[in-house]
Amino acid sequence: MSVGIEIRPDDLSGADTRQLIAAHLAGMYETSPPESVHALDIDGLRHPSITFWSAWIGDDLAGIGALKSIDAERGEVKSMRVHDRFRGGGVGRAILRHIVAVARERGMRSLWLETGSPDDFVPAQRLYESEGFVRCDPFDGYADDPFSVFMTRAL
């Protein structure tokens, strides 16, 4: 994990967290048609199957990420977003590794995710690939979509 990044559970009530979620959703709608946006809003992220974290560098919110329990053995990475000011500094990798570690602690055997296919998502795709994720078919109710890339990784 990168030095100086603190990842902690987040109850989604803080203004900084809410603003980053709003920016995340706005970015998804700028790059994909509405039917292809699978990012969750604050209410969606409060679902009991989801654990949500925020990453902080000092007093600054650097990023967010969540783990959704699909079932006892499978989890889904949700709402990964790094604040623009902190991109390229290892925040996304730290959050992803935290999610992987928690999934393992919970006894999950695999992680899954959906990310975008447009060029804006290539850095995210590369991050996931560098952490052992491979492309796969749609999962858990997702449909084939030209704006989506589906990935999985065994734990």
Coordinates of C-alpha atoms in Angstrom, one line a residue:
M1 CA 0.0 0.0 0.0
S2 CA 1.2 3.5 -0.8
V3 CA 2.7 5.5 2.1
G4 CA 0.4 8.1 3.6
I5 CA -2.9 6.6 2.3
E6 CA -5.4 5.7 5.0
I7 CA -8.4 3.6 3.9
R8 CA -11.3 3.6 6.2
P9 CA -15.0 2.5 6.2
D10 CA -17.2 5.4 5.1
D11 CA -20.9 5.9 6.0
L12 CA -21.4 8.0 2.8
S13 CA -22.5 11.1 4.9
G14 CA -19.5 13.3 4.5
A15 CA -19.7 16.2 1.9
D16 CA -16.3 15.2 0.3
T17 CA -17.4 11.6 -0.2
R18 CA -20.8 12.7 -1.6
Q19 CA -19.1 15.1 -4.0
L20 CA -16.7 12.5 -5.3
I21 CA -19.6 10.0 -5.8
A22 CA -21.5 12.8 -7.7
A23 CA -18.4 13.5 -9.9
H24 CA -18.0 9.7 -10.5
L25 CA -21.6 9.4 -11.7
A26 CA -21.4 12.5 -13.8
G27 CA -18.3 11.2 -15.5
M28 CA -20.0 7.9 -16.2
Y29 CA -22.9 9.6 -17.9
E30 CA -20.5 11.8 -19.9
T31 CA -18.8 8.7 -21.4
S32 CA -21.6 6.2 -21.7
P33 CA -25.3 6.1 -22.6
P34 CA -27.6 5.9 -19.6
E35 CA -28.5 2.3 -20.1
S36 CA -24.7 1.4 -20.0
V37 CA -24.0 3.2 -16.7
H38 CA -23.7 0.7 -13.9
A39 CA -22.3 3.0 -11.2
L40 CA -24.3 3.2 -8.0
D41 CA -25.6 6.4 -6.4
I42 CA -25.4 7.0 -2.7
D43 CA -28.6 5.1 -2.0
G44 CA -27.4 2.1 -4.1
L45 CA -24.1 2.1 -2.2
R46 CA -26.0 1.9 1.1
H47 CA -27.3 -1.5 0.2
P48 CA -26.6 -4.1 3.0
S49 CA -24.5 -6.2 0.5
I50 CA -22.1 -3.4 0.0
T51 CA -19.1 -2.2 2.1
F52 CA -17.8 1.2 1.1
W53 CA -14.4 2.8 1.9
S54 CA -12.8 6.1 1.3
A55 CA -9.1 6.7 1.0
W56 CA -7.5 9.8 2.6
I57 CA -4.1 11.5 2.3
G58 CA -4.0 13.7 5.4
D59 CA -7.3 15.6 5.4
D60 CA -7.9 15.2 1.7
L61 CA -10.2 12.6 0.2
A62 CA -8.1 10.8 -2.4
G63 CA -10.5 8.1 -3.6
I64 CA -13.3 5.7 -3.0
G65 CA -14.2 2.0 -3.6
A66 CA -16.7 -0.6 -2.5
L67 CA -17.1 -4.4 -2.3
K68 CA -20.5 -5.9 -3.1
S69 CA -21.1 -9.5 -1.9
I70 CA -22.7 -11.4 -4.8
D71 CA -22.8 -14.5 -2.7
A72 CA -20.6 -16.2 -0.1
E73 CA -17.9 -17.0 -2.6
R74 CA -18.0 -14.1 -5.0
G75 CA -17.6 -10.3 -4.7
E76 CA -17.9 -7.4 -7.0
V77 CA -15.6 -4.3 -7.0
K78 CA -17.9 -1.2 -7.2
S79 CA -17.5 2.5 -7.4
M80 CA -13.7 2.7 -7.8
R81 CA -12.8 6.3 -8.3
V82 CA -9.7 8.4 -7.5
H83 CA -10.0 12.1 -7.1
D84 CA -8.5 13.9 -10.1
R85 CA -5.8 15.5 -7.9
F86 CA -4.5 12.1 -6.8
R87 CA -4.5 10.2 -10.1
G88 CA -1.3 8.3 -10.9
G89 CA -0.2 8.3 -7.2
G90 CA -1.1 4.7 -6.3
V91 CA -4.5 5.5 -4.6
G92 CA -6.5 3.3 -6.9
R93 CA -4.1 0.4 -6.5
A94 CA -4.2 0.8 -2.7
I95 CA -8.0 0.8 -2.7
L96 CA -8.2 -2.2 -5.0
R97 CA -5.6 -4.1 -2.9
H98 CA -7.7 -3.3 0.2
I99 CA -10.8 -4.6 -1.4
V100 CA -9.0 -7.8 -2.5
A101 CA -7.7 -8.3 1.1
V102 CA -11.1 -7.8 2.7
A103 CA -12.7 -10.2 0.1
R104 CA -10.1 -12.9 1.1
E105 CA -10.7 -12.3 4.8
R106 CA -14.4 -12.9 4.1
G107 CA -13.7 -16.2 2.4
M108 CA -14.6 -15.1 -1.1
R109 CA -13.0 -17.1 -3.8
S110 CA -13.3 -14.6 -6.7
L111 CA -13.8 -11.0 -7.5
W112 CA -15.6 -9.6 -10.5
L113 CA -16.1 -6.1 -11.9
E114 CA -17.6 -4.1 -14.7
T115 CA -15.7 -1.1 -16.1
G116 CA -16.1 1.0 -19.2
S117 CA -14.8 0.3 -22.6
P118 CA -14.2 3.9 -24.0
D119 CA -10.7 5.2 -24.0
D120 CA -11.2 7.1 -20.7
F121 CA -11.4 3.8 -19.0
V122 CA -8.1 2.4 -20.3
P123 CA -6.1 3.4 -17.2
A124 CA -8.6 1.5 -15.0
Q125 CA -8.5 -1.5 -17.3
R126 CA -4.7 -1.5 -17.1
L127 CA -4.8 -1.2 -13.3
Y128 CA -7.1 -4.2 -13.0
E129 CA -5.1 -6.3 -15.4
S130 CA -1.9 -5.4 -13.5
E131 CA -3.6 -6.8 -10.3
G132 CA -4.5 -10.1 -11.9
F133 CA -7.9 -9.4 -13.4
V134 CA -8.8 -11.0 -16.7
R135 CA -11.6 -10.2 -19.2
C136 CA -14.6 -12.4 -18.9
D137 CA -18.2 -12.7 -20.0
P138 CA -21.0 -10.6 -18.3
F139 CA -21.9 -11.9 -14.8
D140 CA -24.6 -11.6 -12.2
G141 CA -27.3 -10.1 -14.3
Y142 CA -25.1 -7.8 -16.5
A143 CA -25.8 -8.0 -20.2
D144 CA -23.3 -7.9 -23.1
D145 CA -22.7 -4.2 -23.8
P146 CA -20.3 -2.4 -26.1
F147 CA -19.6 0.2 -23.4
S148 CA -18.7 -2.4 -20.8
V149 CA -15.6 -4.6 -20.1
F150 CA -16.1 -7.4 -17.6
M151 CA -13.2 -8.8 -15.6
T152 CA -12.7 -11.4 -12.9
R153 CA -9.9 -12.7 -10.7
A154 CA -9.5 -15.8 -8.5
L155 CA -8.5 -15.1 -4.9

